[in-house]
mmCIF file with all atom_site columns, C-alpha atoms in Angstrom:
data_model
loop_
_atom_site.group_PDB
_atom_site.id
_atom_site.type_symbol
_atom_site.label_atom_id
_atom_site.label_alt_id
_atom_site.label_comp_id
_atom_site.label_asym_id
_atom_site.label_entity_id
_atom_site.label_seq_id
_atom_site.pdbx_PDB_ins_code
_atom_site.Cartn_x
_atom_site.Cartn_y
_atom_site.Cartn_z
_atom_site.occupancy
_atom_site.B_iso_or_equiv
_atom_site.pdbx_formal_charge
_atom_site.auth_seq_id
_atom_site.auth_comp_id
_atom_site.auth_asym_id
_atom_site.auth_atom_id
_atom_site.pdbx_PDB_model_num
ATOM 1  C CA . UNK A 1 1  ? 105.915 108.715 105.300 1.00 0.00 ? 1  UNK A CA 1
ATOM 2  C CA . UNK A 1 2  ? 103.742 107.989 108.319 1.00 0.00 ? 2  UNK A CA 1
ATOM 3  C CA . UNK A 1 3  ? 102.710 111.661 108.551 1.00 0.00 ? 3  UNK A CA 1
ATOM 4  C CA . UNK A 1 4  ? 101.742 111.778 104.842 1.00 0.00 ? 4  UNK A CA 1
ATOM 5  C CA . UNK A 1 5  ? 99.657  108.656 105.239 1.00 0.00 ? 5  UNK A CA 1
ATOM 6  C CA . UNK A 1 6  ? 97.887  110.143 108.279 1.00 0.00 ? 6  UNK A CA 1
ATOM 7  C CA . UNK A 1 7  ? 97.238  113.401 106.413 1.00 0.00 ? 7  UNK A CA 1
ATOM 8  C CA . UNK A 1 8  ? 95.703  111.304 103.620 1.00 0.00 ? 8  UNK A CA 1
ATOM 9  C CA . UNK A 1 9  ? 93.633  109.225 106.090 1.00 0.00 ? 9  UNK A CA 1
ATOM 10 C CA . UNK A 1 10 ? 95.198  106.014 104.832 1.00 0.00 ? 10 UNK A CA 1
ATOM 11 C CA . UNK A 1 11 ? 94.853  103.120 107.322 1.00 0.00 ? 11 UNK A CA 1
ATOM 12 C CA . UNK A 1 12 ? 95.496  100.099 105.080 1.00 0.00 ? 12 UNK A CA 1
ATOM 13 C CA . UNK A 1 13 ? 98.610  99.222  103.277 1.00 0.00 ? 13 UNK A CA 1
ATOM 14 C CA . UNK A 1 14 ? 99.469  96.662  100.579 1.00 0.00 ? 14 UNK A CA 1
ATOM 15 C CA . UNK A 1 15 ? 103.069 95.623  100.736 1.00 0.00 ? 15 UNK A CA 1
ATOM 16 C CA . UNK A 1 16 ? 105.370 93.922  98.216  1.00 0.00 ? 16 UNK A CA 1
ATOM 17 C CA . UNK A 1 17 ? 109.043 94.256  97.399  1.00 0.00 ? 17 UNK A CA 1
ATOM 18 C CA . UNK A 1 18 ? 112.547 92.869  97.601  1.00 0.00 ? 18 UNK A CA 1
ATOM 19 C CA . UNK A 1 19 ? 114.773 91.412  100.316 1.00 0.00 ? 19 UNK A CA 1
ATOM 20 C CA . UNK A 1 20 ? 111.920 89.975  102.430 1.00 0.00 ? 20 UNK A CA 1
ATOM 21 C CA . UNK A 1 21 ? 114.285 89.077  105.267 1.00 0.00 ? 21 UNK A CA 1
ATOM 22 C CA . UNK A 1 22 ? 115.273 92.710  105.706 1.00 0.00 ? 22 UNK A CA 1
ATOM 23 C CA . UNK A 1 23 ? 113.028 95.345  104.137 1.00 0.00 ? 23 UNK A CA 1
ATOM 24 C CA . UNK A 1 24 ? 109.601 93.581  104.024 1.00 0.00 ? 24 UNK A CA 1
ATOM 25 C CA . UNK A 1 25 ? 109.892 92.208  107.534 1.00 0.00 ? 25 UNK A CA 1
ATOM 26 C CA . UNK A 1 26 ? 110.877 95.573  108.978 1.00 0.00 ? 26 UNK A CA 1
ATOM 27 C CA . UNK A 1 27 ? 108.318 97.551  107.007 1.00 0.00 ? 27 UNK A CA 1
ATOM 28 C CA . UNK A 1 28 ? 105.399 95.231  107.987 1.00 0.00 ? 28 UNK A CA 1
ATOM 29 C CA . UNK A 1 29 ? 106.346 95.100  111.622 1.00 0.00 ? 29 UNK A CA 1
ATOM 30 C CA . UNK A 1 30 ? 106.813 98.856  111.881 1.00 0.00 ? 30 UNK A CA 1
ATOM 31 C CA . UNK A 1 31 ? 103.566 99.530  109.980 1.00 0.00 ? 31 UNK A CA 1
ATOM 32 C CA . UNK A 1 32 ? 101.746 97.280  112.442 1.00 0.00 ? 32 UNK A CA 1
ATOM 33 C CA . UNK A 1 33 ? 103.220 99.180  115.333 1.00 0.00 ? 33 UNK A CA 1
ATOM 34 C CA . UNK A 1 34 ? 101.794 102.408 113.832 1.00 0.00 ? 34 UNK A CA 1
ATOM 35 C CA . UNK A 1 35 ? 98.346  100.734 113.676 1.00 0.00 ? 35 UNK A CA 1
ATOM 36 C CA . UNK A 1 36 ? 98.040  100.085 109.916 1.00 0.00 ? 36 UNK A CA 1
ATOM 37 C CA . UNK A 1 37 ? 96.157  97.068  108.558 1.00 0.00 ? 37 UNK A CA 1
ATOM 38 C CA . UNK A 1 38 ? 98.539  95.325  106.237 1.00 0.00 ? 38 UNK A CA 1
ATOM 39 C CA . UNK A 1 39 ? 98.030  93.015  103.244 1.00 0.00 ? 39 UNK A CA 1
ATOM 40 C CA . UNK A 1 40 ? 101.288 91.343  102.249 1.00 0.00 ? 40 UNK A CA 1
ATOM 41 C CA . UNK A 1 41 ? 101.485 89.957  98.710  1.00 0.00 ? 41 UNK A CA 1
ATOM 42 C CA . UNK A 1 42 ? 103.673 86.893  99.116  1.00 0.00 ? 42 UNK A CA 1
ATOM 43 C CA . UNK A 1 43 ? 104.377 86.342  95.447  1.00 0.00 ? 43 UNK A CA 1
ATOM 44 C CA . UNK A 1 44 ? 105.123 90.058  95.062  1.00 0.00 ? 44 UNK A CA 1
ATOM 45 C CA . UNK A 1 45 ? 108.122 89.665  97.448  1.00 0.00 ? 45 UNK A CA 1
ATOM 46 C CA . UNK A 1 46 ? 111.533 88.046  96.937  1.00 0.00 ? 46 UNK A CA 1
ATOM 47 C CA . UNK A 1 47 ? 114.697 87.380  98.837  1.00 0.00 ? 47 UNK A CA 1
ATOM 48 C CA . UNK A 1 48 ? 117.952 85.548  98.237  1.00 0.00 ? 48 UNK A CA 1
ATOM 49 C CA . UNK A 1 49 ? 119.841 82.636  99.503  1.00 0.00 ? 49 UNK A CA 1
ATOM 50 C CA . UNK A 1 50 ? 121.504 83.223  102.875 1.00 0.00 ? 50 UNK A CA 1
ATOM 51 C CA . UNK A 1 51 ? 124.639 81.679  104.344 1.00 0.00 ? 51 UNK A CA 1
ATOM 52 C CA . UNK A 1 52 ? 124.859 80.783  108.042 1.00 0.00 ? 52 UNK A CA 1
ATOM 53 C CA . UNK A 1 53 ? 127.437 78.589  109.824 1.00 0.00 ? 53 UNK A CA 1
ATOM 54 C CA . UNK A 1 54 ? 128.600 77.056  106.562 1.00 0.00 ? 54 UNK A CA 1
ATOM 55 C CA . UNK A 1 55 ? 125.118 76.228  105.431 1.00 0.00 ? 55 UNK A CA 1
ATOM 56 C CA . UNK A 1 56 ? 123.281 77.768  102.427 1.00 0.00 ? 56 UNK A CA 1
ATOM 57 C CA . UNK A 1 57 ? 119.624 78.436  103.199 1.00 0.00 ? 57 UNK A CA 1
ATOM 58 C CA . UNK A 1 58 ? 117.643 78.651  99.920  1.00 0.00 ? 58 UNK A CA 1
ATOM 59 C CA . UNK A 1 59 ? 115.661 81.747  99.151  1.00 0.00 ? 59 UNK A CA 1
ATOM 60 C CA . UNK A 1 60 ? 112.414 79.730  99.029  1.00 0.00 ? 60 UNK A CA 1
ATOM 61 C CA . UNK A 1 61 ? 112.933 78.603  102.541 1.00 0.00 ? 61 UNK A CA 1
ATOM 62 C CA . UNK A 1 62 ? 113.764 82.068  103.759 1.00 0.00 ? 62 UNK A CA 1
ATOM 63 C CA . UNK A 1 63 ? 110.713 83.466  101.916 1.00 0.00 ? 63 UNK A CA 1
ATOM 64 C CA . UNK A 1 64 ? 108.347 80.856  103.370 1.00 0.00 ? 64 UNK A CA 1
ATOM 65 C CA . UNK A 1 65 ? 109.606 81.286  106.901 1.00 0.00 ? 65 UNK A CA 1
ATOM 66 C CA . UNK A 1 66 ? 109.160 85.001  106.810 1.00 0.00 ? 66 UNK A CA 1
ATOM 67 C CA . UNK A 1 67 ? 105.684 84.825  105.250 1.00 0.00 ? 67 UNK A CA 1
ATOM 68 C CA . UNK A 1 68 ? 104.593 82.247  107.828 1.00 0.00 ? 68 UNK A CA 1
ATOM 69 C CA . UNK A 1 69 ? 105.922 84.398  110.717 1.00 0.00 ? 69 UNK A CA 1
ATOM 70 C CA . UNK A 1 70 ? 104.238 87.556  109.543 1.00 0.00 ? 70 UNK A CA 1
ATOM 71 C CA . UNK A 1 71 ? 100.947 86.008  108.552 1.00 0.00 ? 71 UNK A CA 1
ATOM 72 C CA . UNK A 1 72 ? 97.971  86.690  110.863 1.00 0.00 ? 72 UNK A CA 1
ATOM 73 C CA . UNK A 1 73 ? 99.908  88.427  113.617 1.00 0.00 ? 73 UNK A CA 1
ATOM 74 C CA . UNK A 1 74 ? 101.362 91.280  111.545 1.00 0.00 ? 74 UNK A CA 1
ATOM 75 C CA . UNK A 1 75 ? 99.689  91.041  108.153 1.00 0.00 ? 75 UNK A CA 1
ATOM 76 C CA . UNK A 1 76 ? 97.185  89.231  106.020 1.00 0.00 ? 76 UNK A CA 1
ATOM 77 C CA . UNK A 1 77 ? 99.514  87.338  103.659 1.00 0.00 ? 77 UNK A CA 1
ATOM 78 C CA . UNK A 1 78 ? 97.923  86.502  100.296 1.00 0.00 ? 78 UNK A CA 1
ATOM 79 C CA . UNK A 1 79 ? 98.822  85.750  96.710  1.00 0.00 ? 79 UNK A CA 1
ATOM 80 C CA . UNK A 1 80 ? 98.512  88.388  94.022  1.00 0.00 ? 80 UNK A CA 1
ATOM 81 C CA . UNK A 1 81 ? 95.687  86.408  92.459  1.00 0.00 ? 81 UNK A CA 1
ATOM 82 C CA . UNK A 1 82 ? 93.643  86.943  95.635  1.00 0.00 ? 82 UNK A CA 1
ATOM 83 C CA . UNK A 1 83 ? 93.568  90.745  95.405  1.00 0.00 ? 83 UNK A CA 1
ATOM 84 C CA . UNK A 1 84 ? 90.012  91.927  94.829  1.00 0.00 ? 84 UNK A CA 1
#
């Protein structure tokens, strides 16, 4: 896909999708490594509860942690209502 984006002179990406803790995180970080400017639509992403060491971590917690960690350093994280 990177080659197609280069051919089309695309330098900015708007990202949303499922399984934030896997696919969104990986996509945003890789796109940043390739030099893209990324807008991440936080309410356009979703994840699920995760289990670790006998504790259930709710999806809202997982979602918020990933959005906070990606914001500013890797992407401009916004709400869908902020898209101009």
